[in-house]
Coordinates of N, CA, C and O in Angstrom, one line a residue:
X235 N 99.1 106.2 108.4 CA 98.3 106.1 107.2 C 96.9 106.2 107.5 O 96.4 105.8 108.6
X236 N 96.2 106.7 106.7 CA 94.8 107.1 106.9 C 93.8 106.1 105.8 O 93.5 106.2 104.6
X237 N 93.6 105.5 106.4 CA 92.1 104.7 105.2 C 90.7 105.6 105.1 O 90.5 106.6 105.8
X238 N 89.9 105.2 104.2 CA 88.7 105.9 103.9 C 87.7 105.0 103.1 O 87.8 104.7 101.9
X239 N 87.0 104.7 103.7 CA 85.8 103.3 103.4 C 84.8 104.2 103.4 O 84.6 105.1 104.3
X240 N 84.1 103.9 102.1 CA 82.8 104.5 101.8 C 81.6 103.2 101.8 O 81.8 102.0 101.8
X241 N 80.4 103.8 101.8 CA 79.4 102.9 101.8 C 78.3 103.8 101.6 O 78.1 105.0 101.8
X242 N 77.6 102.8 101.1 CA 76.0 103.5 100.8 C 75.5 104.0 99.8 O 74.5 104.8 99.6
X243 N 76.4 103.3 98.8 CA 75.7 103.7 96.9 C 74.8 102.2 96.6 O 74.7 101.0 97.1
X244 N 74.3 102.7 95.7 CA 73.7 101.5 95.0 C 72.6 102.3 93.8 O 72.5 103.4 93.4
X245 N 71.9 101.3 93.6 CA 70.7 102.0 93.0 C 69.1 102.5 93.2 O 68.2 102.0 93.8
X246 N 69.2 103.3 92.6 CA 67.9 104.2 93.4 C 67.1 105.0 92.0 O 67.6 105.1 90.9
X247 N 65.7 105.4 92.3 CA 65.0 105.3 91.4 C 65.1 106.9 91.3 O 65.5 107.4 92.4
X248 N 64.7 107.8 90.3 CA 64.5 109.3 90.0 C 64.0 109.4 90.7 O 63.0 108.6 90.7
X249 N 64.1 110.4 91.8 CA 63.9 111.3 92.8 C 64.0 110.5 94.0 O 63.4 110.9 95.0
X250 N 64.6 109.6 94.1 CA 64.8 108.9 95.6 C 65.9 109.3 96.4 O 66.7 110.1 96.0
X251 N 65.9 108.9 97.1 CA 66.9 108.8 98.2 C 68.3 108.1 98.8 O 68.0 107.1 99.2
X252 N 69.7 108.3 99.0 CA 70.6 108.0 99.3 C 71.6 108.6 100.1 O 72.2 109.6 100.1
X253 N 71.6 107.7 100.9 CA 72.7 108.9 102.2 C 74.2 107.8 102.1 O 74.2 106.6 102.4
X254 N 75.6 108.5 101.6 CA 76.8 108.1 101.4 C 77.5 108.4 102.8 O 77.7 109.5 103.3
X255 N 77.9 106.8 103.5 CA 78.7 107.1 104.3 C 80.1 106.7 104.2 O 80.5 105.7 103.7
X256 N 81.1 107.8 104.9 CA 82.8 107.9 105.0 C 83.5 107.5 105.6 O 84.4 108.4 105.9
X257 N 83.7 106.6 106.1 CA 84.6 106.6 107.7 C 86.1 106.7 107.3 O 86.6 106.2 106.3
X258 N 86.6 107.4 108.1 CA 88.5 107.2 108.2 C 88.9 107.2 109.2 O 88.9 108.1 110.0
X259 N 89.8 105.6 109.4 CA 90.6 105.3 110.2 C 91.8 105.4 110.3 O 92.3 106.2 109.5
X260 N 92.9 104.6 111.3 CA 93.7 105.0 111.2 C 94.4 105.9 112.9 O 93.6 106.1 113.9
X261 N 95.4 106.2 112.9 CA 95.7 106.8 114.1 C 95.8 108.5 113.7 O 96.8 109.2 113.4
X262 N 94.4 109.0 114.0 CA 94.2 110.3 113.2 C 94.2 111.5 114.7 O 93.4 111.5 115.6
X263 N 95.4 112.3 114.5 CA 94.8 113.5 115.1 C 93.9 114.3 114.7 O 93.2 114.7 115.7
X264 N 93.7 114.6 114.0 CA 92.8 115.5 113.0 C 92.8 115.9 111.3 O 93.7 115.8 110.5
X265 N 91.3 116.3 111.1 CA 91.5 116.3 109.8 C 90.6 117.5 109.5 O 89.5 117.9 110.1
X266 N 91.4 118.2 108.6 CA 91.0 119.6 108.4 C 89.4 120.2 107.7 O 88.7 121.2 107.8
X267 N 89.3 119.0 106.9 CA 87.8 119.2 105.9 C 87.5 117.5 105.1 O 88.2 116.8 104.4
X268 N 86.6 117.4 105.6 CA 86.3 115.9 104.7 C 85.5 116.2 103.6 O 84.7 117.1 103.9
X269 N 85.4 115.9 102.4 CA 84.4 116.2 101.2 C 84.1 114.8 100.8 O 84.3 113.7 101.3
X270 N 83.3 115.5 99.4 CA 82.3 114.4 98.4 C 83.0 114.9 97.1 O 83.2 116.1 97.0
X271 N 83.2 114.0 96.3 CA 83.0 114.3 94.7 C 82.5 113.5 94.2 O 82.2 112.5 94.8
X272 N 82.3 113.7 92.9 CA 81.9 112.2 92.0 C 82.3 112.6 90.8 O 82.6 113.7 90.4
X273 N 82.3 111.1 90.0 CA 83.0 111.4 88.6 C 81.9 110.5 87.9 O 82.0 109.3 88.1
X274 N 81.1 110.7 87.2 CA 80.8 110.5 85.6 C 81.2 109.9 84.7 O 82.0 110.6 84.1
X275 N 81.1 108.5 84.2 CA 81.8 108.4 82.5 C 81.7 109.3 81.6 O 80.8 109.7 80.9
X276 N 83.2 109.6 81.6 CA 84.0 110.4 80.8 C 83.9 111.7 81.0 O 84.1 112.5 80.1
X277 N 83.6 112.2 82.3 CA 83.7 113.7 82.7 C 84.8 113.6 83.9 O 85.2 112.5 84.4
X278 N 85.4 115.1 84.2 CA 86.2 115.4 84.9 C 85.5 114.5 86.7 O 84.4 113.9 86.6
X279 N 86.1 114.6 87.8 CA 85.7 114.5 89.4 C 85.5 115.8 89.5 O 86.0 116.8 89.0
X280 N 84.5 115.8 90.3 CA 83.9 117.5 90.2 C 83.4 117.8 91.9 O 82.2 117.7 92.1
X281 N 84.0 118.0 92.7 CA 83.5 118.4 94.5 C 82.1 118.9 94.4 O 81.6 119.9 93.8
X282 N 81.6 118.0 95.2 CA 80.3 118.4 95.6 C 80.0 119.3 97.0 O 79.4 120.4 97.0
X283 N 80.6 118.6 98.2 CA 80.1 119.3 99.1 C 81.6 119.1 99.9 O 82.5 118.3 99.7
X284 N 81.6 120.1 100.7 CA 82.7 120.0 101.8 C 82.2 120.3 103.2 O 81.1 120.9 103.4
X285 N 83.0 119.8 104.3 CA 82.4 120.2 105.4 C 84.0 120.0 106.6 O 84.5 119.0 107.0
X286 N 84.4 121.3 106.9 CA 85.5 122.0 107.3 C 85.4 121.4 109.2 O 84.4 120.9 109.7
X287 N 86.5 121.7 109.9 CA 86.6 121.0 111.0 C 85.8 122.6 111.9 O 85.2 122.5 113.0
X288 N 85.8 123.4 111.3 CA 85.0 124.4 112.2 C 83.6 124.5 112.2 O 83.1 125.4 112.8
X289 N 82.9 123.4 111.5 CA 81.3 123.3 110.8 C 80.7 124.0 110.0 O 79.5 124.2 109.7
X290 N 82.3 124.7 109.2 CA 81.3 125.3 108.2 C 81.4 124.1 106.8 O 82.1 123.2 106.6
X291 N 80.3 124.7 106.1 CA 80.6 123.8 104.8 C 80.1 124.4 103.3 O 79.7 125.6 103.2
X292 N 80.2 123.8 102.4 CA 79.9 124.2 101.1 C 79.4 123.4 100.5 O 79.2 122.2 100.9
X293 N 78.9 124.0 99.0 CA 78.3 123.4 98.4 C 78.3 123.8 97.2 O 78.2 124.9 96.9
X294 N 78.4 122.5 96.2 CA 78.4 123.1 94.6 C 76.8 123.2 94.0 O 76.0 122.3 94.0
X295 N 76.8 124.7 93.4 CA 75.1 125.1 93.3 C 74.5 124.0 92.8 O 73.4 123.9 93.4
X296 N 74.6 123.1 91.8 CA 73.9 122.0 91.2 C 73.7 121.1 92.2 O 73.0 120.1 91.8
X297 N 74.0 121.0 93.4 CA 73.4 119.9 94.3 C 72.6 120.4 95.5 O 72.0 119.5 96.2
X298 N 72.6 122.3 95.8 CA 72.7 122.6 96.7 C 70.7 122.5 96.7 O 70.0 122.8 95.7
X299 N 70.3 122.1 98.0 CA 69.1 122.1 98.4 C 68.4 120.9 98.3 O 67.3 120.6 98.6
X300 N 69.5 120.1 97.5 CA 69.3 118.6 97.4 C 70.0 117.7 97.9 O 69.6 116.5 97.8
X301 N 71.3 118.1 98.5 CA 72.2 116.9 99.2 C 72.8 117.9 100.2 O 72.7 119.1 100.1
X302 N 73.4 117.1 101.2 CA 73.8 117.6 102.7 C 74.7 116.9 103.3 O 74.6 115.7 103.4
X303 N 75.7 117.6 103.7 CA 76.6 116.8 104.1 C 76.7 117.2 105.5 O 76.3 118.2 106.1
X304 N 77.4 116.2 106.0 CA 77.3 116.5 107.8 C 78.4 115.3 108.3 O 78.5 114.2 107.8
X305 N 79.0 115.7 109.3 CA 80.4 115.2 109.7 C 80.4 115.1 111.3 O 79.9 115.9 112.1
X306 N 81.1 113.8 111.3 CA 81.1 113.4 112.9 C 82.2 113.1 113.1 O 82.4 111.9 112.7
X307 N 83.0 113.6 113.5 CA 85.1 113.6 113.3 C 85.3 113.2 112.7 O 85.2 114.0 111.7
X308 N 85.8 111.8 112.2 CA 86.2 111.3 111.2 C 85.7 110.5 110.5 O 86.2 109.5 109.8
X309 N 83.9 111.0 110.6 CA 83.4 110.2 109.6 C 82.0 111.2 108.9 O 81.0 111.7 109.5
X310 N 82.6 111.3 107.4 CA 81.1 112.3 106.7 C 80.6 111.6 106.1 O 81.0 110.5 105.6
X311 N 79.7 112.0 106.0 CA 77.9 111.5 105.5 C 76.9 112.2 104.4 O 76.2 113.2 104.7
X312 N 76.8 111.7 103.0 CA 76.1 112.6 102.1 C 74.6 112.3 101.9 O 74.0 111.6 101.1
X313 N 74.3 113.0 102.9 CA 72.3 113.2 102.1 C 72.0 113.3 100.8 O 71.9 114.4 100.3
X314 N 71.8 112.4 100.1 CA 71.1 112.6 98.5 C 69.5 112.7 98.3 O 68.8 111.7 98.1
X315 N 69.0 113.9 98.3 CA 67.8 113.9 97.9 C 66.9 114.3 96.8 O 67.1 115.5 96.5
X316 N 66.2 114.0 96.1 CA 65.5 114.2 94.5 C 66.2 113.4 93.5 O 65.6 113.4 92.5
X317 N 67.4 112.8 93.4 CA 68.2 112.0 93.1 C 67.6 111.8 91.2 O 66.5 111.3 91.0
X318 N 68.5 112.2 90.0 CA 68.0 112.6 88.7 C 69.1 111.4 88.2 O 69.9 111.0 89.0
X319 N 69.0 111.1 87.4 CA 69.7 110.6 86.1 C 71.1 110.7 85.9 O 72.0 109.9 85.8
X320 N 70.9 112.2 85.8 CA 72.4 113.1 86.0 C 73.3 112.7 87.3 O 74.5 112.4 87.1
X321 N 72.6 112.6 88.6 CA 73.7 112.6 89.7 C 74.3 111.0 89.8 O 74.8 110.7 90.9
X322 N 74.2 110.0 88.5 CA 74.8 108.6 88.2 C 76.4 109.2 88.1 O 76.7 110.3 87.5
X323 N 77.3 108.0 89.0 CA 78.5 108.5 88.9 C 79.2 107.7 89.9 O 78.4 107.2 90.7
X324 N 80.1 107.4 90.2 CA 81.2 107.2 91.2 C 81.4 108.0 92.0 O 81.7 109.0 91.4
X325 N 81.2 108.4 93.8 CA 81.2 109.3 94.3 C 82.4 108.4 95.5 O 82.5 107.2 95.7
X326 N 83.2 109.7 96.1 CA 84.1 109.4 96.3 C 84.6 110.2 97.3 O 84.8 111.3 96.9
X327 N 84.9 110.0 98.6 CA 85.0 111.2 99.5 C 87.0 111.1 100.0 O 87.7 110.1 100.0
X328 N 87.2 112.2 100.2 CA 88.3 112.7 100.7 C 88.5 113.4 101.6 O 87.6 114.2 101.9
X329 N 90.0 113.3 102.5 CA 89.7 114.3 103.5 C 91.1 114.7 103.2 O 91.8 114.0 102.5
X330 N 91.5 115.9 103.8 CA 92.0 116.7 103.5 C 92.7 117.4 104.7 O 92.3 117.7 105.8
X331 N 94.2 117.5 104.0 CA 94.6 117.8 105.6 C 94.6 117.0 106.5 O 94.5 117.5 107.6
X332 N 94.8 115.5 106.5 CA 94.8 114.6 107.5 C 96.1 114.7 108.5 O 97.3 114.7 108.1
X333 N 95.7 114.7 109.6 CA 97.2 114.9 110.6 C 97.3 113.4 111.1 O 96.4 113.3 111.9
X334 N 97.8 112.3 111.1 CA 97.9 111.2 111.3 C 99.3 110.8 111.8 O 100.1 111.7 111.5
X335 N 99.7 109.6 112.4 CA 100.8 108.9 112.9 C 101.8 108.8 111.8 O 102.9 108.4 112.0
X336 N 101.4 109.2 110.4 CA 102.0 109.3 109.1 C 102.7 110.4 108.7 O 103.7 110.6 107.9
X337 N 102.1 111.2 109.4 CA 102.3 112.6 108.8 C 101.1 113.4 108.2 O 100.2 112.7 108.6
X338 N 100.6 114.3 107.6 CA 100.0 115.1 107.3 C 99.8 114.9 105.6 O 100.7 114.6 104.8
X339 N 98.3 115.0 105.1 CA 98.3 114.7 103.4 C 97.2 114.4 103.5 O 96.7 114.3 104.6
X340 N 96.6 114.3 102.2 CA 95.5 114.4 101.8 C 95.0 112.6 101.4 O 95.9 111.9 101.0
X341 N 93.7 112.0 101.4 CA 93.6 111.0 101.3 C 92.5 110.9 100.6 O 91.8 111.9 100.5
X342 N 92.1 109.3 99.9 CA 91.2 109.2 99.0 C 90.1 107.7 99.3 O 90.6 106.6 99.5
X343 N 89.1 108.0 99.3 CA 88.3 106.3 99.9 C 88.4 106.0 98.1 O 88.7 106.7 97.2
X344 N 88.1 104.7 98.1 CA 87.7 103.7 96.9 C 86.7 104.1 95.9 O 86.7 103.6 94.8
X345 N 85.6 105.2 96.4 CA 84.6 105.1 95.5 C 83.2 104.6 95.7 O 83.4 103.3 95.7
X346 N 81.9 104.9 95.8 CA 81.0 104.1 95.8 C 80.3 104.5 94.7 O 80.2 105.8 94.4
X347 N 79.8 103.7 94.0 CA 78.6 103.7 92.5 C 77.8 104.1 93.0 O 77.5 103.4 94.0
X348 N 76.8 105.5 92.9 CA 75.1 105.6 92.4 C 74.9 105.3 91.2 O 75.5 105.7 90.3
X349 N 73.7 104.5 91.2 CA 73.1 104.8 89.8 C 71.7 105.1 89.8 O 71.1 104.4 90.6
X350 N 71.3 105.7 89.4 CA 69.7 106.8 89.2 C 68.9 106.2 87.9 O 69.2 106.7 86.8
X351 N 68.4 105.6 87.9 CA 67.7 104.5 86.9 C 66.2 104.5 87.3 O 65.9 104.5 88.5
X352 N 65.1 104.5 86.3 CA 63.7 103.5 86.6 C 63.7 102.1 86.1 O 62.8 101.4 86.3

């Protein structure tokens, strides 16, 4: 089994700063891609960034040049920068592809709250 503990939400002011961290434990051989999403009251979970075991990564154009993700084996890390109103949400990282003492599958952390408030 693979766990996934997030940390590093809270609240932050329009245009500030927040860096979300991921760790996943567990007895992990590898994991194929760790991401970010976040979900909104009453909107869909929507992937923000990914970052792939070969270093490549992506990004969804509404965050791109403003958040960054960056990955150290089994644990990713989301740069929040300019931080709006809008990016308030439950963000929530997964990895994907987990090869573990379990077997292979996809996994989900708990969630951490931003909220973007003055």
């Amino acid at each position: 089994q693979v766990q996934l503990v997030e940390s590093g939400g809270g609240l932050v002011q329009p245009g500030g700063s927040l860096r979300l961290s991921c760790a996943a434990s567990g007895i992990i051989y590898s994991i194929l891609a760790m991401a970010w999403y976040r979900q909104a009251p009453g909107k869909q979970r929507e992937l923000l960034a990914r970052a792939m075991s070969d270093d490549n990564t992506w990004y969804r154009d509404s965050v791109k040049g403003r958040f960054t993700i960056s990955r150290d084996k089994n644990t990713v890390y989301l740069q929040m920068n300019s931080l709006s109103p809008d990016d308030t949400a439950v963000y929530y990282c997964k990895a994907d592809r987990a090869s573990s003492s379990a077997g292979i599958g996809d996994y989900w952390g708990q969630g951490t709250q931003v909220t973007v408030s003055s």
